[in-house]
């Protein structure tokens, strides 16, 4: 647990649930149609191939069934969702903090991204609904050829680079929501790390859904060339609304030989959100991919970051925390595909269930024939805080090679009365003691986050611990 | 008026009565020792005083000053001035010692004084540093998880560190001496003697006589089968030091089979 916990003490949950007054230029167009797809594409002045990709995706989406596993998605009313919106006052994206509209600045400040922090950050991209409010990359990285852009802008500025990788890691036919994403994606982040360039400070982006009933379909495309290194982190929180929102973003990461990349995210979408994100990385020879994820929000989550270990000696580490409170189902996990010899992976998943919340760990470990010497360690720890709450674990293993070393451990625990009594005997209230034990439980994962995110994560856990059954 | 008064205390655990009507009075600034064989109910008494939820009080009363302890939650008892050094301190995975100590300090002091302002981390570290040196505890322990991987002696030292920080009116030390080598015992006892304020009371629970040499108790109580069967002053301490439990055996023949 971080000693700097007081740091964000003033931040309360209302920050995450307060909607800004917004006027939407492209107001209230609900439902999905070919006309809408064409309008998105022409608004964004996209190349022909992207429109073709969108239309192909739409056709696939309409044909494909809902997933047959995980949470029940039959309540999603695709016709009543808004698939595309942009705040009217923003004609493009700001390169200077001064150009960011005050209203939006305030939102970021309340979310705990103070102006002063920009100096520390290598760059800040922030999606405000579908357009980027603020995007800046420090000059030193620009000089080294690092590209850190809003995805829409990147498509304009680097069409060939985008075309080479776009939805090549997560193909549109992957599943129904990948197809939907391919049709209506908007905004997101493009990050390109050239060969041998090492970016030490984490690159950050903050996402936020704001329009009522709005789906968010941002696309994150990351390419780390050979020997490059970077850490990208995004957090998101959505305001509370009465009707159901759908989030079907897509993250594609290409980690080239001997490169090293860490992707961290803290997801705290509001309770009425379906979070159906697809995240996948292709990891080449001797490259390292690290996933660090915290899932606290959303009524329904299905999220299984995937690493495809394609080159010899490739490695992936998956660290994940999920918190399911009243009314929430967190169906999360990790997928690792060992396709080459000497590949290795570790998965550490920690879940907390409270007030009737349900956590499901759904993992897949695949070792292909010929992936000799593959190693994998999987560990799932669940903490269940009361008799109402639940946890399930579904680890699937498909091992087609004999020369492998695989370990799987799972534990289900409850808060120990003895630990609680020990802390209370030191004057710490029962509530604070519970939060302390829970923060201690997830510490192995939180410590992989940069300090300000670790602090926010601990604070979010405290807020969840305070929340009673509605 | 006594600082702590225990009257006819009856306690059960899982429907089995362990304390069968125990009486004890501790005055401010006094040092008491409670001795007795294993299983006589010493830890049960300590846990009950601190408010462990598994111990049910079926009869009797416990007062700290004028306050009725039995109606209070453990954290309220801590704020009221009671401290328990655990016989088996608990490990808290993932929580580092300094944030735990600071949370405890800020909670207890905040509950005692309205005007108290939580101490920032940096100031707090300086504050504990001196005490840690006195206890011969490396400062690096502050960044380790609470009691995780600490040796028996280190755990006991960390308990005393907490006692020093939280400035209790009454500290109950449950077998703080067990599992310690003679050097660690000496370090701990000297540290206790140095940080102790004259008005603070101490109850040390032990079943050896060796701790009595360092922390000279004013009163000694012998506990057998959930009751205090014999109490005395410094003379009893001297007799026990010389003759051990044989002395009690001779005085109370009925206790023979228990000892
Ligand atoms: N939590 C508990 N659950 C069941 N029995 C207990 C518990 N705590 C104490 N006891 C029983 O109460 C008796 C006294 O134990 P304890 O108070 O630990 O004695 P001491 O500290 O004097 O060695 C023993 O018979 C012990 O088994
Ligand atoms: Mg005991």
XYZ file of C-alpha atoms and ligand atoms in Angstrom:
757
model
C 0.000 0.000 0.000
C 1.257 3.417 -0.814
C 2.255 5.685 2.002
C 1.012 8.633 -0.010
C -2.597 7.631 0.426
C -3.673 11.037 1.712
C -2.644 12.501 -1.606
C -6.060 12.257 -3.188
C -8.126 12.216 -0.023
C -10.280 15.089 -1.269
C -11.289 13.229 -4.358
C -14.702 11.707 -3.867
C -16.768 9.407 -5.933
C -18.950 12.202 -7.269
C -16.023 13.186 -9.442
C -16.557 10.033 -11.409
C -20.288 10.342 -11.520
C -20.701 14.017 -12.385
C -21.616 14.859 -15.954
C -20.369 18.025 -17.557
C -22.759 20.372 -19.275
C -22.163 19.579 -22.899
C -23.753 20.531 -26.126
C -23.520 17.931 -28.797
C -23.240 19.073 -32.345
C -24.074 15.653 -33.615
C -26.796 15.211 -31.107
C -28.838 12.176 -30.335
C -28.562 10.119 -33.452
C -29.459 6.726 -32.142
C -29.014 3.373 -33.785
C -26.756 1.924 -36.405
C -27.064 2.325 -40.164
C -24.934 2.416 -43.267
C -25.712 6.128 -43.504
C -24.238 6.725 -40.067
C -21.085 4.778 -40.974
C -20.684 6.840 -44.130
C -21.183 10.047 -42.165
C -18.579 9.132 -39.536
C -16.105 8.363 -42.298
C -16.786 11.533 -44.289
C -16.754 13.717 -41.120
C -13.337 12.359 -40.421
C -12.245 12.687 -44.047
C -11.025 9.138 -44.015
C -9.321 7.327 -46.883
C -11.459 5.032 -48.986
C -10.015 1.826 -47.501
C -11.187 2.821 -44.035
C -14.751 3.390 -45.196
C -14.626 0.003 -46.931
C -13.344 -1.539 -43.695
C -16.142 0.078 -41.727
C -18.823 -1.175 -44.101
C -17.406 -4.689 -44.151
C -17.359 -4.635 -40.363
C -20.965 -3.471 -40.205
C -22.065 -6.334 -42.442
C -20.161 -8.805 -40.239
C -21.626 -7.328 -37.055
C -25.180 -7.695 -38.331
C -24.581 -11.358 -39.172
C -22.687 -12.450 -36.071
C -24.351 -13.839 -32.938
C -23.720 -12.595 -29.400
C -20.965 -14.502 -27.541
C -22.218 -17.755 -26.007
C -20.137 -17.478 -22.836
C -19.605 -14.891 -20.133
C -22.239 -12.411 -19.080
C -25.756 -12.155 -20.484
C -25.722 -9.431 -23.122
C -29.266 -9.896 -24.379
C -30.386 -6.657 -22.689
C -28.257 -4.463 -24.917
C -30.574 -2.531 -27.211
C -28.321 -1.743 -30.150
C -30.988 0.488 -31.714
C -31.138 2.909 -28.784
C -27.389 3.525 -28.483
C -25.530 6.554 -29.772
C -22.508 5.385 -31.714
C -20.882 8.689 -32.506
C -20.771 12.109 -30.804
C -18.403 15.010 -30.442
C -18.541 18.125 -28.238
C -19.508 21.034 -30.499
C -17.068 23.562 -29.138
C -14.094 21.596 -30.237
C -12.929 21.968 -33.788
C -10.150 19.432 -33.742
C -7.757 18.875 -30.940
C -5.655 21.194 -28.868
C -1.906 21.048 -28.895
C -1.480 23.530 -26.066
C -3.048 23.238 -22.643
C -4.221 26.869 -22.946
C -6.373 25.956 -25.940
C -8.293 23.295 -24.072
C -11.809 24.559 -23.208
C -12.185 25.470 -19.509
C -15.040 23.094 -18.952
C -12.967 20.189 -20.136
C -9.899 21.334 -18.243
C -11.969 21.301 -15.097
C -13.001 17.716 -15.714
C -9.411 16.605 -16.050
C -8.366 18.522 -12.994
C -11.120 16.923 -10.944
C -10.028 13.562 -12.213
C -6.656 14.271 -10.687
C -4.545 15.244 -13.658
C -3.234 18.603 -12.422
C -1.537 20.901 -14.899
C 1.715 20.608 -13.031
C 1.844 16.907 -13.733
C 2.249 17.510 -17.436
C 5.877 18.323 -16.835
C 6.426 14.848 -15.486
C 4.506 13.089 -18.150
C 6.009 12.338 -21.483
C 2.738 13.296 -23.117
C -0.942 13.403 -22.358
C -3.663 12.335 -24.707
C -7.169 12.606 -23.398
C -10.323 11.565 -25.146
C -13.308 13.685 -24.355
C -16.157 11.819 -25.904
C -14.993 11.181 -29.397
C -12.516 13.981 -29.918
C -9.246 14.607 -28.253
C -9.194 17.581 -25.940
C -5.551 17.690 -25.290
C -2.634 16.048 -26.952
C 0.952 16.876 -26.438
C 4.139 14.987 -26.562
C 7.288 16.270 -25.029
C 9.778 17.520 -27.577
C 12.535 15.152 -26.576
C 10.466 12.169 -27.660
C 9.234 13.881 -30.794
C 12.826 14.426 -31.746
C 13.443 10.708 -31.415
C 10.578 9.969 -33.739
C 8.014 8.838 -31.178
C 4.490 9.368 -32.508
C 1.749 9.858 -29.928
C -1.461 10.973 -31.553
C -5.186 10.848 -31.498
C -6.122 7.876 -33.669
C -8.248 9.968 -36.060
C -5.387 12.380 -36.571
C -2.897 9.545 -36.996
C -5.012 8.154 -39.814
C -4.685 11.538 -41.581
C -1.015 12.051 -40.864
C 0.360 8.517 -41.184
C -2.150 6.645 -43.373
C 0.314 3.978 -44.538
C 1.546 3.186 -41.055
C -2.012 2.916 -39.754
C -3.140 0.808 -42.703
C -0.279 -1.631 -42.170
C -1.406 -2.484 -38.628
C -5.045 -1.450 -38.200
C -7.145 -4.412 -37.030
C -4.457 -6.862 -38.071
C -4.025 -8.013 -34.473
C -7.746 -8.045 -33.681
C -9.446 -8.885 -36.996
C -12.978 -7.646 -37.518
C -14.321 -11.204 -37.672
C -12.909 -12.016 -34.245
C -16.260 -11.615 -32.505
C -19.434 -9.527 -32.724
C -18.044 -6.601 -30.747
C -14.807 -6.510 -32.717
C -16.976 -6.183 -35.821
C -19.051 -3.428 -34.192
C -15.849 -1.679 -33.234
C -14.545 -1.928 -36.795
C -17.704 -0.233 -38.020
C -18.039 2.664 -35.594
C -14.616 3.189 -34.003
C -13.733 6.797 -33.283
C -10.747 8.404 -31.619
C -8.326 6.632 -29.374
C -4.570 6.627 -29.298
C -1.864 5.900 -31.785
C 1.577 5.291 -30.353
C 4.659 4.477 -32.369
C 8.031 3.825 -30.771
C 10.842 3.684 -33.346
C 13.586 1.088 -33.309
C 15.779 1.199 -30.236
C 14.022 4.186 -28.633
C 13.390 3.825 -24.919
C 10.731 6.054 -23.373
C 11.141 5.969 -19.616
C 8.247 8.106 -18.311
C 4.821 6.548 -18.781
C 2.755 7.910 -21.655
C -0.769 8.611 -20.518
C -4.264 8.992 -21.832
C -7.503 9.520 -19.975
C -10.781 8.397 -21.443
C -14.167 9.549 -20.415
C -17.622 8.831 -21.690
C -20.005 11.691 -21.329
C -22.984 11.697 -23.667
C -25.962 9.859 -22.328
C -26.343 6.390 -23.716
C -23.194 6.809 -25.703
C -21.049 3.919 -26.703
C -17.355 4.508 -26.694
C -15.405 2.784 -29.415
C -11.932 4.188 -29.180
C -9.133 2.417 -30.974
C -5.668 2.128 -29.499
C -2.918 1.093 -31.866
C 0.580 0.688 -30.521
C 3.676 -0.338 -32.425
C 6.978 -0.788 -30.610
C 9.767 -1.403 -33.073
C 12.743 -3.683 -32.358
C 14.544 -2.888 -29.141
C 12.119 -0.077 -28.264
C 10.677 0.358 -24.776
C 7.679 2.233 -23.413
C 4.932 2.197 -20.820
C 1.488 3.408 -21.778
C -1.231 3.964 -19.217
C -4.840 4.915 -19.490
C -7.576 5.375 -16.966
C -11.212 5.927 -17.543
C -14.223 6.865 -15.575
C -17.668 7.610 -16.845
C -20.441 9.741 -15.391
C -23.522 8.041 -14.049
C -26.583 7.877 -16.237
C -29.888 6.130 -16.261
C -29.614 4.216 -19.482
C -27.228 1.590 -20.631
C -23.942 2.514 -22.263
C -21.769 0.214 -24.262
C -18.017 0.340 -24.379
C -16.394 -1.753 -27.078
C -12.930 -0.373 -27.520
C -10.033 -2.154 -29.073
C -6.370 -2.192 -28.152
C -3.840 -3.639 -30.576
C -0.187 -3.846 -29.665
C 2.710 -4.974 -31.818
C 5.838 -5.704 -29.828
C 8.703 -6.298 -32.231
C 11.841 -8.389 -31.540
C 13.617 -7.537 -28.271
C 11.198 -4.682 -27.576
C 9.556 -4.209 -24.199
C 6.140 -2.721 -23.585
C 3.859 -2.271 -20.622
C 0.191 -1.419 -21.020
C -1.605 -0.330 -17.859
C -5.203 0.655 -17.431
C -7.544 1.524 -14.627
C -11.137 1.094 -15.767
C -13.867 2.639 -13.701
C -16.798 3.067 -16.055
C -20.115 3.812 -14.390
C -22.376 1.033 -13.154
C -24.752 1.168 -16.132
C -21.984 0.400 -18.617
C -21.214 -2.762 -20.506
C -17.443 -2.931 -20.846
C -16.613 -5.264 -23.714
C -13.109 -4.259 -24.594
C -10.791 -6.318 -26.759
C -7.090 -6.052 -25.982
C -4.413 -8.069 -27.709
C -0.682 -8.024 -28.291
C 1.537 -9.842 -30.746
C 4.883 -10.437 -29.117
C 7.883 -11.283 -31.282
C 11.265 -12.867 -30.612
C 12.716 -12.073 -27.182
C 10.205 -9.277 -26.721
C 8.345 -8.637 -23.466
C 4.729 -7.588 -23.042
C 3.309 -6.624 -19.649
C -0.374 -6.026 -18.962
C -1.451 -4.305 -15.759
C -5.180 -3.823 -15.375
C -7.617 -2.689 -12.727
C -11.346 -3.175 -13.342
C -13.556 -1.484 -10.805
C -16.520 -0.063 -12.620
C -19.128 -1.250 -15.142
C -22.176 -3.319 -14.378
C -21.019 -5.958 -16.839
C -17.451 -6.530 -17.921
C -15.997 -9.052 -20.333
C -12.309 -8.383 -20.721
C -9.497 -10.836 -21.398
C -6.247 -9.205 -22.525
C -4.463 -11.596 -24.837
C -0.784 -12.127 -25.634
C 0.253 -14.006 -28.715
C 3.809 -15.167 -28.123
C 4.874 -15.515 -31.706
C 8.662 -15.355 -31.600
C 11.156 -17.557 -29.816
C 11.832 -16.378 -26.268
C 8.863 -13.999 -26.195
C 7.422 -13.297 -22.760
C 4.151 -11.957 -21.389
C 3.142 -10.974 -17.869
C -0.495 -10.365 -17.060
C -1.422 -8.630 -13.804
C -5.075 -7.940 -13.119
C -7.334 -6.740 -10.322
C -11.104 -6.873 -10.505
C -13.528 -5.473 -7.939
C -17.165 -6.551 -8.173
C -19.531 -4.615 -5.946
C -23.350 -4.772 -5.707
C -24.916 -5.497 -9.083
C -21.637 -6.012 -10.903
C -20.348 -8.980 -12.850
C -16.640 -8.811 -13.634
C -15.890 -11.523 -16.147
C -12.183 -11.040 -16.712
C -9.047 -13.024 -17.296
C -6.046 -13.494 -19.490
C -5.350 -15.374 -22.676
C -1.870 -16.459 -23.608
C -0.925 -18.255 -26.798
C 2.516 -19.856 -26.815
C 3.284 -20.338 -30.491
C 7.092 -20.505 -30.407
C 9.813 -22.312 -28.440
C 11.139 -20.946 -25.139
C 8.231 -18.578 -24.670
C 7.139 -17.807 -21.123
C 4.191 -16.231 -19.389
C 2.913 -15.384 -15.936
C -0.621 -14.487 -14.961
C -1.527 -13.011 -11.590
C -5.194 -12.278 -11.116
C -6.719 -10.883 -7.934
C -10.408 -10.356 -7.463
C -12.526 -8.872 -4.720
C -16.257 -9.525 -4.447
C -18.515 -7.512 -2.171
C -22.237 -6.868 -1.569
C -23.315 -9.604 -3.950
C -20.788 -8.760 -6.650
C -19.659 -11.594 -8.917
C -16.133 -12.162 -10.219
C -15.320 -14.701 -12.858
C -11.792 -15.533 -13.885
C -11.856 -16.891 -17.408
C -8.441 -17.774 -18.690
C -7.020 -19.501 -21.690
C -3.562 -20.970 -21.930
C -2.694 -22.366 -25.332
C 0.624 -24.052 -26.079
C 0.987 -24.985 -29.722
C 2.790 -28.092 -30.985
C 6.416 -27.134 -31.405
C 6.459 -24.490 -28.660
C 9.054 -26.537 -26.816
C 10.340 -25.282 -23.486
C 7.291 -23.076 -22.980
C 6.757 -22.008 -19.385
C 3.645 -20.613 -17.778
C 2.670 -19.766 -14.209
C -0.928 -18.832 -13.495
C -2.206 -17.689 -10.156
C -5.725 -16.547 -9.281
C -6.516 -15.222 -5.819
C -10.047 -14.323 -4.891
C -11.155 -12.442 -1.829
C -14.837 -12.709 -0.967
C -16.022 -10.156 1.549
C -19.445 -11.498 2.458
C -21.807 -14.424 2.020
C -23.760 -12.660 -0.757
C -20.799 -12.398 -3.101
C -19.349 -14.929 -5.494
C -16.281 -15.975 -7.382
C -15.794 -18.518 -10.151
C -12.684 -19.649 -11.955
C -12.657 -21.158 -15.441
C -9.093 -21.789 -16.516
C -8.895 -23.474 -19.887
C -5.654 -25.139 -20.946
C -4.928 -26.400 -24.421
C -1.484 -27.931 -24.284
C -0.323 -29.526 -27.521
C 3.363 -29.879 -26.654
C 4.930 -32.223 -24.067
C 8.117 -30.352 -23.305
C 6.517 -27.602 -21.231
C 6.392 -26.408 -17.643
C 3.041 -25.190 -16.420
C 1.819 -24.226 -12.992
C -1.634 -23.199 -11.927
C -2.679 -22.103 -8.451
C -5.950 -20.699 -7.242
C -7.041 -19.528 -3.819
C -10.301 -18.248 -2.435
C -10.126 -16.367 0.819
C -12.170 -14.340 3.201
C -10.997 -11.487 5.386
C -9.409 -13.002 8.458
C -11.074 -12.056 11.723
C -7.655 -12.174 13.393
C -6.125 -9.628 10.985
C -9.124 -7.357 11.354
C -8.962 -7.548 15.154
C -5.240 -6.849 15.115
C -5.722 -3.648 13.087
C -8.739 -2.547 15.128
C -6.807 -3.077 18.357
C -4.474 -0.373 17.007
C -7.296 2.138 16.824
C -8.050 1.644 13.125
C -11.797 1.534 12.420
C -13.277 -1.649 11.038
C -14.003 0.042 7.715
C -10.482 1.441 7.349
C -9.015 -1.895 8.443
C -10.995 -3.721 5.746
C -9.823 -1.267 3.097
C -6.261 -1.679 4.318
C -6.405 -5.475 4.072
C -7.975 -5.295 0.606
C -5.398 -2.781 -0.605
C -2.723 -5.075 0.797
C -4.239 -7.991 -1.101
C -3.916 -6.197 -4.451
C -0.587 -4.568 -3.651
C 1.468 -6.946 -5.832
C -0.421 -5.556 -8.819
C -0.884 -1.938 -7.795
C 2.852 -1.534 -7.223
C 3.376 -2.051 -10.962
C 1.445 1.196 -11.604
C 3.011 4.657 -11.566
C 2.592 6.358 -8.181
C -0.319 8.627 -9.041
C -2.289 5.726 -10.482
C -1.404 3.496 -7.547
C -2.691 6.189 -5.214
C -5.868 6.602 -7.213
C -6.350 2.846 -7.325
C -6.041 2.624 -3.527
C -8.457 5.530 -3.185
C -10.941 3.884 -5.534
C -10.734 0.692 -3.479
C -11.433 2.692 -0.322
C -14.476 4.251 -1.992
C -15.714 0.813 -3.040
C -15.200 -0.447 0.505
C -17.289 2.441 1.841
C -20.121 1.738 -0.559
C -23.022 -0.040 1.064
C -25.651 -2.049 -0.781
C -27.816 0.449 -2.658
C -9.759 4.674 42.084
C -8.241 1.852 40.075
C -7.353 2.428 36.425
C -8.655 -1.004 35.460
C -11.252 -2.944 37.452
C -12.277 -6.421 36.425
C -15.152 -7.820 38.450
C -16.448 -11.404 38.327
C -15.540 -11.756 34.648
C -16.914 -14.844 32.925
C -15.942 -15.506 29.326
C -16.724 -18.289 26.932
C -15.385 -19.362 23.582
C -17.512 -21.594 21.393
C -19.852 -22.463 24.268
C -16.947 -23.441 26.566
C -16.418 -21.235 29.609
C -12.731 -20.283 29.973
C -12.778 -17.513 32.572
C -14.922 -18.425 35.574
C -15.390 -15.176 37.467
C -12.091 -13.344 37.455
C -11.334 -10.321 39.652
C -8.430 -7.915 39.215
C -7.648 -4.274 39.943
C -4.774 -2.303 38.407
C -3.874 1.151 39.673
C -2.373 3.939 37.550
C 1.396 3.641 37.202
C 1.542 0.097 38.548
C 3.311 -2.869 37.011
C 1.522 -6.197 37.401
C 2.528 -9.651 36.332
C 0.032 -12.396 35.584
C 1.585 -15.827 35.662
C 0.158 -19.224 35.138
C 0.579 -22.425 33.215
C -0.347 -22.847 29.564
C -4.064 -22.986 28.978
C -4.984 -21.191 32.198
C -6.756 -18.418 30.281
C -4.185 -15.600 30.246
C -4.496 -14.856 26.533
C -8.259 -15.220 26.787
C -8.225 -12.472 29.396
C -6.010 -10.257 27.225
C -8.145 -10.771 24.096
C -11.338 -10.153 26.044
C -9.984 -6.886 27.429
C -9.171 -5.724 23.887
C -12.595 -6.797 22.565
C -11.886 -9.804 20.353
C -15.235 -10.748 18.755
C -14.788 -14.476 19.342
C -14.742 -14.152 23.136
C -18.197 -13.757 24.654
C -18.556 -12.125 28.043
C -21.392 -13.842 29.894
C -21.070 -12.060 33.214
C -19.120 -9.425 35.097
C -17.766 -5.996 34.236
C -14.555 -4.361 33.055
C -13.923 -0.670 33.610
C -11.080 1.495 32.396
C -11.288 4.520 34.665
C -14.993 5.306 34.600
C -15.570 3.867 31.134
C -17.292 0.546 30.597
C -14.885 -1.252 28.249
C -17.204 -4.112 27.406
C -19.573 -1.905 25.411
C -16.789 -0.560 23.219
C -15.335 -1.678 19.885
C -11.623 -2.617 19.857
C -10.648 0.646 18.128
C -12.532 2.619 20.801
C -10.698 0.713 23.533
C -7.408 1.629 21.854
C -8.429 5.278 21.775
C -9.486 5.053 25.435
C -5.927 4.062 26.312
C -5.742 0.274 26.247
C -2.963 -1.494 24.370
C -2.367 -5.192 23.793
C 0.996 -6.569 22.696
C -0.055 -9.816 21.007
C 1.375 -13.188 21.906
C 1.172 -13.986 18.187
C 1.279 -10.711 16.189
C -0.582 -10.951 12.887
C 0.874 -10.625 9.406
C -0.830 -8.185 7.047
C 0.293 -9.000 3.481
C 0.855 -6.077 1.139
C 0.642 -3.417 3.870
C 3.941 -1.841 4.771
C 4.840 -1.230 8.382
C 5.158 2.538 8.150
C 1.723 3.096 6.616
C 0.187 0.759 9.195
C 1.928 2.521 12.089
C 0.949 5.917 10.771
C -2.682 4.896 10.247
C -2.750 3.571 13.820
C -1.098 6.676 15.236
C -3.318 9.104 13.333
C -6.471 7.174 14.288
C -5.701 6.870 17.977
C -4.414 10.413 18.437
C -7.223 11.820 16.291
C -9.803 10.057 18.460
C -8.185 11.331 21.650
C -7.741 14.961 20.642
C -10.113 16.968 18.443
C -7.348 19.398 17.512
C -4.984 16.633 16.353
C -3.797 16.936 12.755
C -2.700 13.761 10.929
C 1.082 13.583 10.797
C 2.581 13.577 7.315
C 4.703 10.594 6.313
C 8.048 12.361 6.439
C 7.554 13.764 9.943
C 6.187 10.448 11.091
C 9.235 8.535 9.908
C 11.479 10.809 11.946
C 9.251 10.282 14.930
C 9.532 6.478 14.881
C 13.207 6.446 13.993
C 14.502 7.085 17.494
C 12.331 4.406 19.017
C 13.404 1.883 16.392
C 17.049 2.557 17.166
C 16.370 2.009 20.836
C 14.782 -1.344 20.017
C 17.647 -2.207 17.641
C 15.210 -2.515 14.733
C 16.652 -1.605 11.325
C 14.830 1.331 9.683
C 14.393 -0.779 6.544
C 11.654 -2.627 8.438
C 9.381 0.367 7.815
C 9.107 -0.621 4.162
C 8.425 -4.286 4.832
C 4.956 -5.760 5.109
C 3.576 -5.848 8.644
C 5.117 -8.844 10.476
C 5.660 -10.750 7.233
C 8.876 -12.736 7.469
C 9.819 -11.127 10.802
C 11.496 -13.430 13.314
C 9.730 -14.070 16.623
C 11.913 -11.506 18.354
C 11.406 -8.888 15.641
C 7.652 -9.284 15.870
C 7.771 -8.688 19.611
C 9.952 -5.616 19.159
C 7.498 -4.209 16.641
C 4.715 -4.728 19.195
C 6.666 -2.654 21.700
C 7.304 -0.029 19.031
C 3.533 0.265 18.631
C 3.079 0.481 22.381
C 5.557 3.352 22.551
C 3.844 5.173 19.685
C 0.284 4.863 20.910
C 0.982 6.060 24.483
C -1.562 3.836 26.248
C -2.688 4.273 29.845
C -2.523 0.517 30.250
C -0.429 -1.894 28.201
C -1.085 -5.628 28.385
C 1.970 -7.559 27.210
C 0.966 -11.126 26.361
C 4.062 -13.340 26.590
C 6.244 -10.669 25.081
C 9.173 -12.627 26.532
C 8.458 -15.975 24.911
C 10.529 -16.926 21.912
C 13.151 -14.287 22.695
C 16.825 -14.893 23.311
C 18.287 -13.240 26.377
C 19.752 -10.262 24.445
C 16.461 -9.459 22.738
C 14.623 -9.821 26.042
C 17.018 -7.381 27.654
C 16.730 -4.885 24.767
C 12.954 -5.022 24.885
C 12.701 -4.696 28.648
C 15.139 -1.783 28.717
C 13.228 -0.065 25.928
C 9.965 -0.524 27.804
C 11.503 0.874 30.978
C 12.919 3.870 29.105
C 9.813 4.902 27.176
C 7.367 4.194 29.931
C 5.819 7.247 31.541
C 5.340 7.051 35.329
C 1.536 7.130 35.103
C 1.368 4.284 32.565
C 0.387 0.861 33.881
C 1.696 -2.430 32.592
C 0.283 -5.916 32.864
C 2.788 -8.508 31.741
C 1.565 -11.976 31.087
C 4.198 -14.664 31.244
C 4.771 -18.166 32.371
C 8.462 -17.779 33.022
C 9.984 -15.842 35.855
C 12.776 -14.337 33.760
C 10.944 -11.178 32.680
C 10.308 -10.289 36.319
C 14.032 -9.616 36.778
C 14.002 -6.768 34.271
C 10.582 -5.200 34.748
C 10.178 -5.391 38.484
C 6.445 -5.847 39.045
C 4.679 -4.240 41.998
C 2.119 -7.059 42.079
C 2.004 -10.650 40.929
C -1.090 -12.726 40.267
C -1.169 -16.427 39.732
C -3.841 -17.590 37.345
C -5.066 -21.159 37.185
C -8.047 -22.543 35.316
C -9.656 -19.208 34.531
C -9.275 -17.642 37.968
C -6.725 -15.621 39.908
C -5.804 -18.013 42.720
C -3.051 -16.066 44.448
C -1.864 -12.451 44.457
C 1.062 -10.847 46.178
C 3.626 -8.069 46.104
C 7.371 -7.984 45.639
C 7.839 -10.789 48.213
C 5.868 -13.158 45.996
C 8.053 -12.163 43.075
C 11.176 -12.957 45.087
C 9.800 -16.304 46.216
C 8.859 -17.214 42.656
C 12.240 -16.140 41.394
C 13.898 -18.450 43.921
C 11.521 -21.366 44.127
C 9.484 -21.201 40.941
C 5.996 -22.718 40.883
C 6.967 -25.035 43.767
C 6.085 -22.180 46.017
C 2.540 -21.994 44.619
C 2.260 -25.771 44.776
C 2.991 -25.721 48.484
C 0.631 -22.828 49.173
C -2.337 -24.188 47.243
C -2.296 -27.974 47.205
C -5.464 -28.087 45.107
C -3.573 -26.460 42.256
C -1.078 -29.325 42.148
C -2.595 -31.160 39.250
C -2.794 -27.961 37.234
C 0.844 -27.052 37.523
N -10.224 -19.028 20.118
C -10.330 -20.142 20.873
N -11.062 -21.164 20.428
C -11.179 -22.300 21.175
N -10.605 -22.456 22.363
C -9.863 -21.468 22.856
C -9.673 -20.261 22.134
N -8.883 -19.439 22.849
C -8.597 -20.134 23.977
N -9.161 -21.325 23.988
C -9.060 -22.334 25.054
O -9.103 -21.655 26.287
C -8.167 -22.147 27.191
C -7.235 -21.027 27.643
O -6.394 -20.648 26.567
P -5.479 -19.363 26.609
O -6.303 -18.214 27.034
O -4.796 -19.259 25.308
O -4.443 -19.759 27.752
P -2.995 -19.202 28.074
O -2.799 -17.943 27.346
O -3.017 -19.026 29.554
O -2.040 -20.263 27.662
C -7.451 -23.273 26.498
O -8.067 -24.490 26.889
C -7.702 -23.011 25.044
O -7.723 -24.191 24.300
Mg -1.341 -17.344 25.947
